[in-house]
CSV table of C-alpha atoms in Angstrom, one decimal:
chain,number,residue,atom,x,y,z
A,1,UNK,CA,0.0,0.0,0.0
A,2,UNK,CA,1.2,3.7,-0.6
A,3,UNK,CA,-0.3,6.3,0.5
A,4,UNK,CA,0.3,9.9,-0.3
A,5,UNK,CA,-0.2,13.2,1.0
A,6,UNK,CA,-2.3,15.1,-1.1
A,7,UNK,CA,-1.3,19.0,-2.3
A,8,UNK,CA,-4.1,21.8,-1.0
A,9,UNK,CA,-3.7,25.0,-1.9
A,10,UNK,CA,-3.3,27.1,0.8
A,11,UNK,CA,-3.3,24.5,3.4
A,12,UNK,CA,-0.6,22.0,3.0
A,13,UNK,CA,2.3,24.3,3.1
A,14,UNK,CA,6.0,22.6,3.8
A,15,UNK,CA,5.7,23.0,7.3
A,16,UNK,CA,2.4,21.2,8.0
A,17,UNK,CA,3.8,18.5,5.3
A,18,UNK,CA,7.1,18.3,8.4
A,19,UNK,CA,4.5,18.0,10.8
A,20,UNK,CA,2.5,15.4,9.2
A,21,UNK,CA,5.3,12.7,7.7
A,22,UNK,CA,6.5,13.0,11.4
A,23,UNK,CA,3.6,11.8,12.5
A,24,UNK,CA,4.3,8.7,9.6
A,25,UNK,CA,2.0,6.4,7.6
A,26,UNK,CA,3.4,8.6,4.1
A,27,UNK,CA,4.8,7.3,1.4
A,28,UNK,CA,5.1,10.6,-1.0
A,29,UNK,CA,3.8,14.1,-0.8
A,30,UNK,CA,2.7,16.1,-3.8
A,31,UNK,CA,3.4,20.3,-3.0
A,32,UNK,CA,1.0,22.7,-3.7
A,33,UNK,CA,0.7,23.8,-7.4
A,34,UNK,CA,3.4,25.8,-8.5
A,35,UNK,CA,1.5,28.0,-11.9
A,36,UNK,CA,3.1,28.4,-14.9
A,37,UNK,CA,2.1,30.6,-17.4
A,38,UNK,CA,5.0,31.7,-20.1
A,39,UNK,CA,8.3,31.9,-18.5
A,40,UNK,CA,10.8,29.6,-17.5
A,41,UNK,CA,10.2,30.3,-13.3
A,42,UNK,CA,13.7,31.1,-11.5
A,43,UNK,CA,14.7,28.4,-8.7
A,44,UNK,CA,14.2,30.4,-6.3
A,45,UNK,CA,10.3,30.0,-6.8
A,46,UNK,CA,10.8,26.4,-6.4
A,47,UNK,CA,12.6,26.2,-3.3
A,48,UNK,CA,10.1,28.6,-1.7
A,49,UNK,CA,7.4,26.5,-2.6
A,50,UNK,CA,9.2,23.6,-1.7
A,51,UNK,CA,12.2,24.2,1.0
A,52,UNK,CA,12.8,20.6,1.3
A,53,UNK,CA,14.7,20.8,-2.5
A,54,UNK,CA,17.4,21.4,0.1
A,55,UNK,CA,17.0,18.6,2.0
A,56,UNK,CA,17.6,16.1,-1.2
A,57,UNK,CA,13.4,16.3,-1.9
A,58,UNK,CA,12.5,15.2,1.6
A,59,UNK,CA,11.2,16.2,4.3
A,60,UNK,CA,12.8,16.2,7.8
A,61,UNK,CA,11.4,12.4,8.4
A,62,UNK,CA,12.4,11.4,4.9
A,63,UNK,CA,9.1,11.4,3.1
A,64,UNK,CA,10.1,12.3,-0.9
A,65,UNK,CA,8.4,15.5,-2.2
A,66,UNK,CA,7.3,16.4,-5.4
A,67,UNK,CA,6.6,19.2,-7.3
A,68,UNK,CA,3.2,19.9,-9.0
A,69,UNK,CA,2.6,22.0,-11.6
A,70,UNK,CA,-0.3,23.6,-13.6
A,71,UNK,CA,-0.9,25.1,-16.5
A,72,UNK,CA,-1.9,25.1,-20.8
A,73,UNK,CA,1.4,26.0,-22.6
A,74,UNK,CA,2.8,22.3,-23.6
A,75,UNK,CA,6.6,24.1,-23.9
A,76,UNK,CA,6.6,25.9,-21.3
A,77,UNK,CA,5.5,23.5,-19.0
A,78,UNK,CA,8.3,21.1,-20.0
A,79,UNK,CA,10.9,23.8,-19.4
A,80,UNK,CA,9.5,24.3,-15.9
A,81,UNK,CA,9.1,20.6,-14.9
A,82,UNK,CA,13.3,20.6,-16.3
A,83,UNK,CA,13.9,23.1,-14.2
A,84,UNK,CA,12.6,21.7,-11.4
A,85,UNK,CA,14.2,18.6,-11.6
A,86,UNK,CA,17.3,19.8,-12.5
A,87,UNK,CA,17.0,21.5,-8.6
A,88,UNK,CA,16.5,18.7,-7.1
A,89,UNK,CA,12.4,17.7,-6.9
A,90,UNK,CA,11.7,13.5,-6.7
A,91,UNK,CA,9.8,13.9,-10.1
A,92,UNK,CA,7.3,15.7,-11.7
A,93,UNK,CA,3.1,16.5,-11.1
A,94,UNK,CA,0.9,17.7,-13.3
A,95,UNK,CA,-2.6,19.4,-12.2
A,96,UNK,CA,-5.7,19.2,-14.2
A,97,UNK,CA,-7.5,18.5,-11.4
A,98,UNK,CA,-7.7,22.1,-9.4
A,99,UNK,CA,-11.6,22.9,-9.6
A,100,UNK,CA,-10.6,27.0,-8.5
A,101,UNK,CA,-12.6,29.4,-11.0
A,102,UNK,CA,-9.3,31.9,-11.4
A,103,UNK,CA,-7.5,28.7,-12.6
A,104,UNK,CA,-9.7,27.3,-14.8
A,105,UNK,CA,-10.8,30.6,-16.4
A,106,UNK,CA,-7.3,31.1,-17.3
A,107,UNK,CA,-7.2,27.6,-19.1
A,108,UNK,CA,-5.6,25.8,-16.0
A,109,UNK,CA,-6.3,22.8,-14.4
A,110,UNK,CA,-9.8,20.5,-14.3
A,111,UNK,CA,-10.9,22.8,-17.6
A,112,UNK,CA,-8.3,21.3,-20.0
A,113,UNK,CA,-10.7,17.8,-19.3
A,114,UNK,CA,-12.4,18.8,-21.6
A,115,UNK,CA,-9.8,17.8,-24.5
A,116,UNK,CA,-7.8,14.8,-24.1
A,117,UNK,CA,-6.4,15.9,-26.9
A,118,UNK,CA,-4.3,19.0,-24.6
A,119,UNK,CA,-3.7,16.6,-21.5
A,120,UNK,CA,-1.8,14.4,-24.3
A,121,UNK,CA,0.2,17.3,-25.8
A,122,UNK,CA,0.6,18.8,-22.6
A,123,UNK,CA,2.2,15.3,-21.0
A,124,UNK,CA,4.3,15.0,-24.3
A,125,UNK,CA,6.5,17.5,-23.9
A,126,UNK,CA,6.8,17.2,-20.1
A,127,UNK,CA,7.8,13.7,-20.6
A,128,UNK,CA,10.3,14.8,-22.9
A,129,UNK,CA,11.8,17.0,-20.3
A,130,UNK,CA,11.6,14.4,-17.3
A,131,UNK,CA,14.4,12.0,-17.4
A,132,UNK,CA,12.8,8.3,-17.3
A,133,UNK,CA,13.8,7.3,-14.6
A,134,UNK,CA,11.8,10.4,-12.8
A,135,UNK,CA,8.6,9.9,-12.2
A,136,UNK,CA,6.1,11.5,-14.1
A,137,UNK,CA,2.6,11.9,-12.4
A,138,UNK,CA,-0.7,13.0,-13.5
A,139,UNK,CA,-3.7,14.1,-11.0
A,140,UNK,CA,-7.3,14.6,-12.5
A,141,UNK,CA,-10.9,14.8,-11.6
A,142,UNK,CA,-13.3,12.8,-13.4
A,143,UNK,CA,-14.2,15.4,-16.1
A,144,UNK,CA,-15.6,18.9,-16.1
A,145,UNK,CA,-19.0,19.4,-15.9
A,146,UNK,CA,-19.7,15.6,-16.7
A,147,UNK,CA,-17.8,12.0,-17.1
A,148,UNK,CA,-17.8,11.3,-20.5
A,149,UNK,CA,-14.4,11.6,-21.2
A,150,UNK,CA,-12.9,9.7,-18.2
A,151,UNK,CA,-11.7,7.4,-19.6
A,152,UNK,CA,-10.7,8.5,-22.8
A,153,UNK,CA,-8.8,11.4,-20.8
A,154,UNK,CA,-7.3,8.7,-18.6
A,155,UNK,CA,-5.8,6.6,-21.5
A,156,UNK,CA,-4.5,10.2,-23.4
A,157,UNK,CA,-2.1,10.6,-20.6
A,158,UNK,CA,-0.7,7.0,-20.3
A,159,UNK,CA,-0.3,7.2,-24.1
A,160,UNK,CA,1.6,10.2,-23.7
A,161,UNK,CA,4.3,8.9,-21.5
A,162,UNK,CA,3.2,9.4,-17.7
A,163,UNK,CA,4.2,6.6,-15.3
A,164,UNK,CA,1.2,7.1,-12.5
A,165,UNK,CA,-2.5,8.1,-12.6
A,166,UNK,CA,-4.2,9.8,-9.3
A,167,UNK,CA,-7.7,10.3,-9.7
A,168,UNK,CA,-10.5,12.4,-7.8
A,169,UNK,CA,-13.7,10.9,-8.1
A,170,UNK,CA,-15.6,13.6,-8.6
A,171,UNK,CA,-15.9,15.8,-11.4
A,172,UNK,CA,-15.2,19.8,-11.3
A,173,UNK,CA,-19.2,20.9,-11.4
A,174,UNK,CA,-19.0,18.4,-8.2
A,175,UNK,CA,-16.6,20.1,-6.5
A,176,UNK,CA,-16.4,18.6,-3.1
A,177,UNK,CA,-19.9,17.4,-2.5
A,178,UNK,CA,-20.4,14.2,-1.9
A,179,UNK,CA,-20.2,10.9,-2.7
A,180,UNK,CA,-17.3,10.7,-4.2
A,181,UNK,CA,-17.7,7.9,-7.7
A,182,UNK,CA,-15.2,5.8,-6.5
A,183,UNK,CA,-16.5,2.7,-8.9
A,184,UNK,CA,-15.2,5.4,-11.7
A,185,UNK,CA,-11.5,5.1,-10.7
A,186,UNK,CA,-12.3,1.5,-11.3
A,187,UNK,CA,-13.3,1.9,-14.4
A,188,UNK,CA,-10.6,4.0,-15.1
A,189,UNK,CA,-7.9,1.4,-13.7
A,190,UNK,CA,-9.2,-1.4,-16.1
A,191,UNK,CA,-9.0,0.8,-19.1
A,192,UNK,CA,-5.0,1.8,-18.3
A,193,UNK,CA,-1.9,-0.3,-17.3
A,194,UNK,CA,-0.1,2.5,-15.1
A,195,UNK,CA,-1.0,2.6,-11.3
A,196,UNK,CA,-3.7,4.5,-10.1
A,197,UNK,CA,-4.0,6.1,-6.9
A,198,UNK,CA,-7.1,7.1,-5.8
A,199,UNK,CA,-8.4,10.4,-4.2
A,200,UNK,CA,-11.6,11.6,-2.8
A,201,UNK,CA,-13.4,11.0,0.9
A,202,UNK,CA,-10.9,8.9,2.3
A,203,UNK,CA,-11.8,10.2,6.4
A,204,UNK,CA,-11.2,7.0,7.9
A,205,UNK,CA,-10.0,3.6,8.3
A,206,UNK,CA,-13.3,1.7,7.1
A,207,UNK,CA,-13.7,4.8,4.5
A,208,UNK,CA,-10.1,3.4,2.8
A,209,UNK,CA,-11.3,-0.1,2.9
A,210,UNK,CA,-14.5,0.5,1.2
A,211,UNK,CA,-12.5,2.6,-1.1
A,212,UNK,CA,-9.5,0.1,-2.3
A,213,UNK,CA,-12.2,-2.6,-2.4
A,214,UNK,CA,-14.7,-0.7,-4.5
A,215,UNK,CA,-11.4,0.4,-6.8
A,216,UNK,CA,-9.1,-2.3,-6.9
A,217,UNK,CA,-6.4,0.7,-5.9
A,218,UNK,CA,-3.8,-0.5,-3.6
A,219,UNK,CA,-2.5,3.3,-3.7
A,220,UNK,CA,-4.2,6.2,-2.0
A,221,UNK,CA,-4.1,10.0,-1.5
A,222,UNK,CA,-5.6,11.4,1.6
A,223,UNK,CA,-6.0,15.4,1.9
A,224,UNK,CA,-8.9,16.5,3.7
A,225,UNK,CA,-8.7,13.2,5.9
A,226,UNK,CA,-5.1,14.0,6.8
A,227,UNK,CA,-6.2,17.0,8.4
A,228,UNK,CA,-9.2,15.6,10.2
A,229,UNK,CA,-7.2,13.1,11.7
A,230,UNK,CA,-3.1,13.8,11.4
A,231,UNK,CA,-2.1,10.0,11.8
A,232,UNK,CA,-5.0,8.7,9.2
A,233,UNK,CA,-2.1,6.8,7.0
A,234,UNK,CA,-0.7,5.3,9.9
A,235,UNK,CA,-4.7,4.0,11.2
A,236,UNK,CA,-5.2,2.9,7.9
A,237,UNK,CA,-1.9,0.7,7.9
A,238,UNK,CA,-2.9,-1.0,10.8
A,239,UNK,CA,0.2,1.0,13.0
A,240,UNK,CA,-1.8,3.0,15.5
A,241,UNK,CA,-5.6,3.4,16.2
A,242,UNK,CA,-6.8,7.3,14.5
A,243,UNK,CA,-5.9,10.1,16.9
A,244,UNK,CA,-8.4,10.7,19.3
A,245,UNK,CA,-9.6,14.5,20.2
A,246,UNK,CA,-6.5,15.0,23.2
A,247,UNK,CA,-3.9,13.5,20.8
A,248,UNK,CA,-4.8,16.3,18.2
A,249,UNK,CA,-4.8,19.0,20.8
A,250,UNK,CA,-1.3,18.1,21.4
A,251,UNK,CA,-0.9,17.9,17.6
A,252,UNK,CA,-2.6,21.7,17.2
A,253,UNK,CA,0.3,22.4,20.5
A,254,UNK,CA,3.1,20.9,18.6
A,255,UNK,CA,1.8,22.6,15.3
A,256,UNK,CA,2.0,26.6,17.4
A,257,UNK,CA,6.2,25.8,17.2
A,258,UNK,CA,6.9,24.6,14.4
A,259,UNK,CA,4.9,27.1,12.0
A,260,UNK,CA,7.0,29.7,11.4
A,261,UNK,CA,5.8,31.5,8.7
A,262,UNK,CA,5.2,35.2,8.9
A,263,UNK,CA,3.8,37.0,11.1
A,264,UNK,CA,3.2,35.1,13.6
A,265,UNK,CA,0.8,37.2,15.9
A,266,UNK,CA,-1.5,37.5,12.9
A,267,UNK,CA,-0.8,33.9,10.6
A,268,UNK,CA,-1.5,31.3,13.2
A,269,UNK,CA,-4.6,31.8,15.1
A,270,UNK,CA,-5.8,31.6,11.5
A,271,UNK,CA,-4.0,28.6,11.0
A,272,UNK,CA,-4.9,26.7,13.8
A,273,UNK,CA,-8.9,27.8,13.2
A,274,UNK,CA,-8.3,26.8,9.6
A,275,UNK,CA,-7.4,23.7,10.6
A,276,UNK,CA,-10.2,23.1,12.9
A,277,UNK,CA,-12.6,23.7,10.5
A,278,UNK,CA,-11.5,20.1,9.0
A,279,UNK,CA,-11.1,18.5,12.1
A,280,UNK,CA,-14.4,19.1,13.4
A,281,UNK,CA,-15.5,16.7,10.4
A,282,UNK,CA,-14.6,14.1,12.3
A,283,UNK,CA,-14.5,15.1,15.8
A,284,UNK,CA,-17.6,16.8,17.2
A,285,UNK,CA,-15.1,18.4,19.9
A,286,UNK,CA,-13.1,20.6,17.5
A,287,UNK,CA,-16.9,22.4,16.7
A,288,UNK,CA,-17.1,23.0,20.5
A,289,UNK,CA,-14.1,24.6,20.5
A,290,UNK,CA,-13.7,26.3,17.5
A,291,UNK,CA,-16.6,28.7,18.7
A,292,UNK,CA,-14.7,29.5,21.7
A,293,UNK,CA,-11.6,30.5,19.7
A,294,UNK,CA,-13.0,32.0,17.1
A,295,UNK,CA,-12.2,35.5,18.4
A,296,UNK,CA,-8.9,34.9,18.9
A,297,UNK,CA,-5.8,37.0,17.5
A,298,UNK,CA,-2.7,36.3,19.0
A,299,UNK,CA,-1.0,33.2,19.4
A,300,UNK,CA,-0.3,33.8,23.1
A,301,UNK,CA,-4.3,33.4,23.4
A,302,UNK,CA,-4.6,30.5,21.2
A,303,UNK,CA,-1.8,28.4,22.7
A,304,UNK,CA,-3.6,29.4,26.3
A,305,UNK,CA,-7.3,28.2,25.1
A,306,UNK,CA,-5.2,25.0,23.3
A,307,UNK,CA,-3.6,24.4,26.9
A,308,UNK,CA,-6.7,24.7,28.7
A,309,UNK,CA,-9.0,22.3,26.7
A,310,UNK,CA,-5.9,19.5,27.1
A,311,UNK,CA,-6.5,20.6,31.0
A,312,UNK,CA,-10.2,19.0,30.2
A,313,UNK,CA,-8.6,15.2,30.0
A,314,UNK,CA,-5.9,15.1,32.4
């Protein structure tokens, strides 16, 4: 089994990445898209994105990282994913998955589903650019506004050279409402020979069962779930039972220092609510508390409220 941590924009920064692989149960984590548009970008855009290019791709437990990217220009793409590599990123990600209206309006991710005819021009010249023994991946949704072209899309980019398949099982009119169609990423693993991973409502242990089983993926990419429960790969392994609400307190503790982005006065008691907002999907708890620190601005405050909810279970 291999399980990946799943980019989200705006959430899954490098340093929550550090904090999660500590925790274990990942195999591989995808960054946050990098856009491209049409210019080579300098490698110093890379290593901000992903700081762990200067730890050989990996994060401080060892997990690989790899760089995603997104965009429509073919070339320019290819230059990019070269440049990337070429610093130091454990392969390559393509996005035409990302559902965001400002992407797809500018011909970016989950839009270019509508022509399989782009993805396979588009993972061409990438593959052209990525060594072979790199890895080339590819994530999508299921279509645009319908699933018609799956499939079809889904065979374009093996044609076209990519090594691994993740899937979302859920179109981009879907968005994020559920159920995910996990029986499509079935259908989309019989009609190609290159592994699929599959993505989409993975929030707990029995949640990956039913998924691998309804699939026939033995890979999976966890997002949303992650964050709801921080040691989800390692449950769904078999390693440790899923964090219960005290163990993510002192998860949300831990979290406080090592964030150290920005300001920190004014970035994490945005953070941490941020976060809660995903935990409370699974634990009832988080929704308690969330409306008693929903007011708060400083991160003195927040670590004080954190501290005295884990007073509530010792």
């Amino acid at each position: 089994m291999q399980i990946t941590l799943a980019p989200m924009e705006g959430v899954m920064d490098h340093q929550m990445r550090q904090l999660l692989t500590a925790i274990g149960g990942y195999d591989l984590c995808i960054t946050e898209f990098i856009r491209v548009v049409d210019m080579q970008l300098p490698a110093k855009v890379y290593r901000r994105h992903s700081p762990e290019l200067y730890n050989d791709s990996k994060t401080a437990s060892g997990t690989p990282v790899r760089i995603q990217l997104l965009g429509q220009n073919p070339q320019c793409l290819a230059e990019n994913a070269h440049q990337a590599i070429s610093i130091g990123s454990d392969g390559i990600d393509l996005n035409f998955g990302c559902p965001a209206k400002t992407v797809n309006k500018n011909k970016g991710g989950a839009v270019l589903l509508k022509s399989p005819e782009a993805l396979y021009q588009i993972v061409t010249e990438v593959r052209k650019a990525v060594p072979v023994f790199q890895t080339l991946s590819v994530k999508i949704r299921l279509g645009y506004e319908d699933k018609s072209l799956a499939i079809e899309n889904a065979q374009a980019i093996q044609a076209a050279g990519a090594d691994e398949l993740a899937v979302h099982a859920r179109t981009k009119a879907e968005g994020y409402r559920p159920p995910a169609h996990w029986h499509w990423i079935a259908k989309i693993k019989d009609a190609i020979t290159i592994p699929v991973t599959a993505n989409g409502d993975i929030f707990s242990v029995d949640d990956a069962k039913r998924c691998m089983e309804i699939t026939g993926c033995e890979r999976l990419m966890i997002g949303r779930g992650a964050l709801a429960t921080p040691n989800l790969a390692q449950a769904i392994k078999g390693i440790e039972s899923p964090n219960s609400w005290p163990e993510i307190l002192n998860i949300l503790e831990k979290y406080m220092f090592v964030q150290t982005h920005g300001d920190q006065e004014k970035y994490l008691p945005s953070r941490i609510k941020q976060w809660l907002i995903f935990i409370k999907a699974q634990h009832p708890q988080a929704a308690v508390f969330l409306q008693q620190v929903r007011t708060i601005k400083t991160t003195q405050e927040m670590l004080a409220a954190i501290n005295q909810e884990q007073l509530r279970f010792k």
